[in-house]
Short mmCIF file of C-alpha atoms in Angstrom, two decimals:
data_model
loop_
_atom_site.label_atom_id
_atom_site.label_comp_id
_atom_site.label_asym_id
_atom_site.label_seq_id
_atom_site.Cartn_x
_atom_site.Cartn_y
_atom_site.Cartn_z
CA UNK A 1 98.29 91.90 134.96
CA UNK A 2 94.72 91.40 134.09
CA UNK A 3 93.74 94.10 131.51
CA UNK A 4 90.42 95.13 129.88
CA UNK A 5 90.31 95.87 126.48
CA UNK A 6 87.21 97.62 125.11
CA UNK A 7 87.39 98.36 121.23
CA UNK A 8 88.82 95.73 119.10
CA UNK A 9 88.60 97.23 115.70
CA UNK A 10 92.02 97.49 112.71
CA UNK A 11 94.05 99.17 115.74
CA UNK A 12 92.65 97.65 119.05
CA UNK A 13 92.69 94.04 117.77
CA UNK A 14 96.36 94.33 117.37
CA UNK A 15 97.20 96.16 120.72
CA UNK A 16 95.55 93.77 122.45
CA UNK A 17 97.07 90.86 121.03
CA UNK A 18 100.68 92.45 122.07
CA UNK A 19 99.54 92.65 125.57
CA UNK A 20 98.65 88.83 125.51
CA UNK A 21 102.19 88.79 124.08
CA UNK A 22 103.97 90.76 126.34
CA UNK A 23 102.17 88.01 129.22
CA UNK A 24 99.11 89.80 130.58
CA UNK A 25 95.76 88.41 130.97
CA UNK A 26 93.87 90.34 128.45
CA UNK A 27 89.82 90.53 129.10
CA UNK A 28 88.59 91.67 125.69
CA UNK A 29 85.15 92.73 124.74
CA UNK A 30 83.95 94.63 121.76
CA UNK A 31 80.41 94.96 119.97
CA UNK A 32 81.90 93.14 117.28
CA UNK A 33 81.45 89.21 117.39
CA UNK A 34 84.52 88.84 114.49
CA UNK A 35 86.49 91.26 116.24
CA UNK A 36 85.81 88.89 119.28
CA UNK A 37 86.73 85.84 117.24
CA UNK A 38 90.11 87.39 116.16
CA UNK A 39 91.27 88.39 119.78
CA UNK A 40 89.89 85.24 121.21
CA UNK A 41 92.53 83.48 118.36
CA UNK A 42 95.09 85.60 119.65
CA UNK A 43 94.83 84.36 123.47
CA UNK A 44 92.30 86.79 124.65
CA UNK A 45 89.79 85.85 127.01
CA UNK A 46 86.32 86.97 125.59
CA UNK A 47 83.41 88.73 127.28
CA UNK A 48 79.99 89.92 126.49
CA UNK A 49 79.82 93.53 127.87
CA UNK A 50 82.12 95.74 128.92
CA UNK A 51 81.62 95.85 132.69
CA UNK A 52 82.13 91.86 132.59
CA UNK A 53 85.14 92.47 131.24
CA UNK A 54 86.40 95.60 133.22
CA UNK A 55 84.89 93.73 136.87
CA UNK A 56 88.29 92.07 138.59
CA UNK A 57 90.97 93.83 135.53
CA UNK A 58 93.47 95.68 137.37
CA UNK A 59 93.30 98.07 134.42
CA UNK A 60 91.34 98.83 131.42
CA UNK A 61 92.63 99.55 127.67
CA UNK A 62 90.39 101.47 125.57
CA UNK A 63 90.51 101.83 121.55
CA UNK A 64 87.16 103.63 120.75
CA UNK A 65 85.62 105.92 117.49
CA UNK A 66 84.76 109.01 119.54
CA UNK A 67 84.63 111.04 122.77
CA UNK A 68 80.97 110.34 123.30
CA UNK A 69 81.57 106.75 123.08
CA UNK A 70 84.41 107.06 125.41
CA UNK A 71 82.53 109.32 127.88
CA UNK A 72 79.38 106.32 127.81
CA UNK A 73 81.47 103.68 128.12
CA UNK A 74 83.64 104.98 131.51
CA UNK A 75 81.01 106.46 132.55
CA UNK A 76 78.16 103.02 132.34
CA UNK A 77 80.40 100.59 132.36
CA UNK A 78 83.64 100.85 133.78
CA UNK A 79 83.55 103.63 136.93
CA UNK A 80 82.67 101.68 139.81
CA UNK A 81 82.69 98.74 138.16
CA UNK A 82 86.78 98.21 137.82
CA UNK A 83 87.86 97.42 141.28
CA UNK A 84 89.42 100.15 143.31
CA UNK A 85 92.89 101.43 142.38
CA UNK A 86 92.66 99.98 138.53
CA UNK A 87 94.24 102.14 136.07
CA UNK A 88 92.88 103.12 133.07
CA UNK A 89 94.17 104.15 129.53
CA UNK A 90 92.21 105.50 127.36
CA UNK A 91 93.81 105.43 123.58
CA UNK A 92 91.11 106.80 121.59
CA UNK A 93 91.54 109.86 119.22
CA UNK A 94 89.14 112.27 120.29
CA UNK A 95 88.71 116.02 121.88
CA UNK A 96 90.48 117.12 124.38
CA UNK A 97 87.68 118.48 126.72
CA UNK A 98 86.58 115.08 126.92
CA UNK A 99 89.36 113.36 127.33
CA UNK A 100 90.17 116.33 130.42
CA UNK A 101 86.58 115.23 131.92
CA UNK A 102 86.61 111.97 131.30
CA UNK A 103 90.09 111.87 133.57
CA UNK A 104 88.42 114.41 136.22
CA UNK A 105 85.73 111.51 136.64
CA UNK A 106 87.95 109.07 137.15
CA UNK A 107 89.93 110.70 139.65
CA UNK A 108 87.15 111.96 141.61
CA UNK A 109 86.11 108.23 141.38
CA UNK A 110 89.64 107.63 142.90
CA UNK A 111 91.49 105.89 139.96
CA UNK A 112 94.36 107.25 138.01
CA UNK A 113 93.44 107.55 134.22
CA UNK A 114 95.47 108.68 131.23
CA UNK A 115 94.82 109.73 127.57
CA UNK A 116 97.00 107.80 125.33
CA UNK A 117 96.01 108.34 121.74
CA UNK A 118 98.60 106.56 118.98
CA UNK A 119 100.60 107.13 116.17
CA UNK A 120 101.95 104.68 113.65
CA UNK A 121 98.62 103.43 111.82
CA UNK A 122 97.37 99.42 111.63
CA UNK A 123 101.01 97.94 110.45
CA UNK A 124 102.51 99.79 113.78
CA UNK A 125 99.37 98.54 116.02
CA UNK A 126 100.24 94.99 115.04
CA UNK A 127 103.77 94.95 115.11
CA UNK A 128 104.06 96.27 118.74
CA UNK A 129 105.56 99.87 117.22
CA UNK A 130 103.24 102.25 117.89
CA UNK A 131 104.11 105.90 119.05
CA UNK A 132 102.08 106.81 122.49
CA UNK A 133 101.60 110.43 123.39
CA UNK A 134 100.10 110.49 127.16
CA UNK A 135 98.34 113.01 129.14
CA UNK A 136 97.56 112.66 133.21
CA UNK A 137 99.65 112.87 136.30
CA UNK A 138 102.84 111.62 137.23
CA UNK A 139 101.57 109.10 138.65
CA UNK A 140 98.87 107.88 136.49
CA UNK A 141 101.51 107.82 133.58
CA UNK A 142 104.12 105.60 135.92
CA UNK A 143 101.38 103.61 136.21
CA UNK A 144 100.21 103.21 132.67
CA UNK A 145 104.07 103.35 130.74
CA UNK A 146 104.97 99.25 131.18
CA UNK A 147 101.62 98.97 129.77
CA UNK A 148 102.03 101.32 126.97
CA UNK A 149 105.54 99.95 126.29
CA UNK A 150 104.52 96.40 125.72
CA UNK A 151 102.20 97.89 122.80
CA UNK A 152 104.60 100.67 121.01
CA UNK A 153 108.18 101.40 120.52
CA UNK A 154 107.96 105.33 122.48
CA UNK A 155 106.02 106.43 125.46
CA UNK A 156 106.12 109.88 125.45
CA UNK A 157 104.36 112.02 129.05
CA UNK A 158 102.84 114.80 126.91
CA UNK A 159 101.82 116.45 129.96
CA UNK A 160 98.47 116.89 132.15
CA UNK A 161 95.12 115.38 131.33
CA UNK A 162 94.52 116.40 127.60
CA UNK A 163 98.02 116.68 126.58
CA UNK A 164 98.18 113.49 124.73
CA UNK A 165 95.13 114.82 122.55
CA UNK A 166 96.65 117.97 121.93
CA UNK A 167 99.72 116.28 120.49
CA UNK A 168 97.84 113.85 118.46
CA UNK A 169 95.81 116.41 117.08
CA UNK A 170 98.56 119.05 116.16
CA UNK A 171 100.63 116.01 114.36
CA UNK A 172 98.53 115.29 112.64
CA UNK A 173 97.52 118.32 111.03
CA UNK A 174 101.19 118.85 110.42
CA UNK A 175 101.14 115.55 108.51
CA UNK A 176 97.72 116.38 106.57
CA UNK A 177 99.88 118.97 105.42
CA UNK A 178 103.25 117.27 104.87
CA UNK A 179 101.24 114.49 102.71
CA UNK A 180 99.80 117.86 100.38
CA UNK A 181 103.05 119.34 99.97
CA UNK A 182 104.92 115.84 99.14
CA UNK A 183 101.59 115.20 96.91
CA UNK A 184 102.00 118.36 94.72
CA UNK A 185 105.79 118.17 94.96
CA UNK A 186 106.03 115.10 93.53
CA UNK A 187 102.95 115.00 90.58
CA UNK A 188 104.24 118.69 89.85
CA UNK A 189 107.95 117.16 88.96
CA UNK A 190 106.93 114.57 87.12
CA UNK A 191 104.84 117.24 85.10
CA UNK A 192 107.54 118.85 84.41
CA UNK A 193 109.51 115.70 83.01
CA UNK A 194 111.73 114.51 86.39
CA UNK A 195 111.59 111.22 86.80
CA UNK A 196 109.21 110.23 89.98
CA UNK A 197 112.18 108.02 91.41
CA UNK A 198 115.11 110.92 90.78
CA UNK A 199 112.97 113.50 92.27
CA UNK A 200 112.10 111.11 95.42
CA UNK A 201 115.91 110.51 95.23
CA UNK A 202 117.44 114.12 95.48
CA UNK A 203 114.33 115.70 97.68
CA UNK A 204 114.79 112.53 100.36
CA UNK A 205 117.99 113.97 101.05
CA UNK A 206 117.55 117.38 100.68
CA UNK A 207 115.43 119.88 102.09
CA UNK A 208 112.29 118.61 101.20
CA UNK A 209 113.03 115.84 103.85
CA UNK A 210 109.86 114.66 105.74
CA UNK A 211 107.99 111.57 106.77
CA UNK A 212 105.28 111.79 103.84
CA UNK A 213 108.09 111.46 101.22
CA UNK A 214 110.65 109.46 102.67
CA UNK A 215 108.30 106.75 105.41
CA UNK A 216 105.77 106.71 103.27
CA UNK A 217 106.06 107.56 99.87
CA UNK A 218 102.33 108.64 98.14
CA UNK A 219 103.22 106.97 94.66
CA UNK A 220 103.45 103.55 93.74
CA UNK A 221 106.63 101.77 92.64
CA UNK A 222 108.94 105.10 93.90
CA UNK A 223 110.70 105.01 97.44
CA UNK A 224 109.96 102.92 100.20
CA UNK A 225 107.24 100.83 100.09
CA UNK A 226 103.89 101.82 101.59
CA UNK A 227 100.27 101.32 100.96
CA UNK A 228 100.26 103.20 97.91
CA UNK A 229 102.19 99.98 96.75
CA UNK A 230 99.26 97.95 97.24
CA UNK A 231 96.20 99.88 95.61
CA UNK A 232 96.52 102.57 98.19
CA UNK A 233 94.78 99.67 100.93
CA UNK A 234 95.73 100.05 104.28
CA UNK A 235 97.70 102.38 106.85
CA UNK A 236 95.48 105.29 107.89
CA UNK A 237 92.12 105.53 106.47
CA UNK A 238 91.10 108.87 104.62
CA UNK A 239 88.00 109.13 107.43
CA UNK A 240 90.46 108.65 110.32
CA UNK A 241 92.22 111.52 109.10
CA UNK A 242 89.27 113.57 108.42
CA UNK A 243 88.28 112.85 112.16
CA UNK A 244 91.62 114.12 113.24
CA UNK A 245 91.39 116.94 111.12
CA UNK A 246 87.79 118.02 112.47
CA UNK A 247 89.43 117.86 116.22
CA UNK A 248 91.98 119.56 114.87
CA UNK A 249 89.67 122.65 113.78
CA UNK A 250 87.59 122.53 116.16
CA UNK A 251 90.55 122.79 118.85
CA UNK A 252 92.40 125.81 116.55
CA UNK A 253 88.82 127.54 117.25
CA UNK A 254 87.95 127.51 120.74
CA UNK A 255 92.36 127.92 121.14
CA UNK A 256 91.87 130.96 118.63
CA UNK A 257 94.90 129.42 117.05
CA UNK A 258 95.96 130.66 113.87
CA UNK A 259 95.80 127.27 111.11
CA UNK A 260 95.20 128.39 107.30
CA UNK A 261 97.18 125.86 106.48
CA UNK A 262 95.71 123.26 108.36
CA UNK A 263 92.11 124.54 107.42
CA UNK A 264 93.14 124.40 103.73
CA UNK A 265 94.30 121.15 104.36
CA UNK A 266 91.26 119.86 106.22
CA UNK A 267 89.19 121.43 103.20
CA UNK A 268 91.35 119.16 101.06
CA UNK A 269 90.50 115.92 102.34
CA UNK A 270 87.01 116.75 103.23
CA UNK A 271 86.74 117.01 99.48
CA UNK A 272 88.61 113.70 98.50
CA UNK A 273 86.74 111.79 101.13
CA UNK A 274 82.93 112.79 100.26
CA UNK A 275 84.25 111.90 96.07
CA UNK A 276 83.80 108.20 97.81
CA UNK A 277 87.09 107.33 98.72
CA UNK A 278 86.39 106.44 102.14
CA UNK A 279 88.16 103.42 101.46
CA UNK A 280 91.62 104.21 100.78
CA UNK A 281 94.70 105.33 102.81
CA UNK A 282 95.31 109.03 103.31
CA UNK A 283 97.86 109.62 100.74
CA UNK A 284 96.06 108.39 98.13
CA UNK A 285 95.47 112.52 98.15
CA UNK A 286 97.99 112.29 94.83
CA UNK A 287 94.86 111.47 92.72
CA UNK A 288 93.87 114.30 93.03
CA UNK A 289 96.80 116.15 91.48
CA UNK A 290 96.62 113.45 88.05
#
């Protein structure tokens, strides 16, 4: 297929060079020109703007930082500018009532659309292993799964336009939270005199089971390795989970879902990212508990 790609950042970059590998004809663009560079390397074909890119694809990928951006870019340069009957995937993390409007436009613009935000971080995006969580029709998603597939190891049809948002956003509260708990679990045993390894040993297989702890283990040298093994560099940026966690609150409200946890949590991180460590991976959280 030809495919647009608009947004070539740590995640798009990566996605896009699966799809070149998976045999589609991948028209990239992003504002970027070493972004550009690095898909071109990887068997892209390069354009200038997005509509140049988006103007004979069949469908269009998109990996952008927020629903405004998403909402300019389908809205100036890709609606009426992708031929008729293109499909479009949209695999931003961002709100839900613009990824529902966003999809609205496009159908009343006759072209299925789909929101398609990730999970798995920059490791998954280049290794083809992503987790995608999908909102939009039956059809649309039909449409969009060999797609998806040649980019992650799950396609999941969340449900109807927004659904895929709505997942994304309530996982990753949950892991916001799982990463705190593991955190103080772990700095509080090794106050206590456990050995960081023994206690990562026992709660791994026990009940204190969960991703944070035993995927990707917040303290260097114990379990498996992650990107606390390598100065905390990596994964999922601190701000990338602050954004989540802001669509996450801002969801719970207009919902009127109950989240203490989940504001606590987003309180948390809001805290460790404006001390200036807008550099580091999310669990590097466990400073905080030195």
């Amino acid at each position: 297929m030809k495919i647009a790609f608009i947004g070539l950042g740590n995640m798009g970059g990566g996605m896009a060079a699966n799809l070149v590998k998976a045999g589609h004809d991948v028209r990239a663009f992003d504002l970027s020109e070493e972004a550009l560079a690095a898909a071109k390397a990887a068997g892209c074909t390069t354009f200038t703007s997005a509509s140049e890119a988006c103007s004979s694809a069949e469908a269009v990928v998109s990996m952008l930082p927020n629903g405004g951006i998403v909402k300019s870019v389908y809205e100036g340069d890709v609606f009426g500018t992708a031929p008729k009957g293109a499909v479009f995937l949209d695999c931003s993390t961002i709100d839900v009532a613009t990824a529902k409007s966003v999809i609205e436009t496009a159908t009343s613009h006759g072209y299925d659309m789909v929101d398609a935000p990730v999970s798995g971080g920059i490791a998954a995006a280049n290794g083809g292993t992503l987790t995608f969580m999908v909102g939009g029709a039956d059809e649309a998603f039909a449409r969009a799964e060999p797609i998806l597939q040649a980019m992650g190891k799950a396609v999941i049809h969340a449900g109807d336009a927004g659904a895929g948002q709505t997942a994304k956003i309530c996982n990753n509260m949950l892991l916001a939270i799982t990463m705190i708990g593991t955190a103080e679990a772990m700095k509080m045993a090794e106050k206590l005199g456990l050995d960081p390894q023994k206690f990562y040993e026992i709660s791994s297989q026990s009940s204190g089971y969960n991703w944070s702890l035993n995927a990707y283990t917040p303290l260097p040298g114990v379990g498996v390795e992650s990107p606390a093994d390598n100065g905390y560099a990596g994964g999922f940026a601190t701000p990338l989970m602050v954004k989540d966690l802001r669509l996450a609150m801002e969801a719970a409200e207009t919902s009127d879902a109950a989240v203490p946890l989940g504001a606590r949590a987003a309180a948390l991180y809001e805290d460790f990212l404006g001390a200036g460590n807008e550099a580091l991976d999310f669990s590097a959280i466990i400073k905080t508990y030195s």
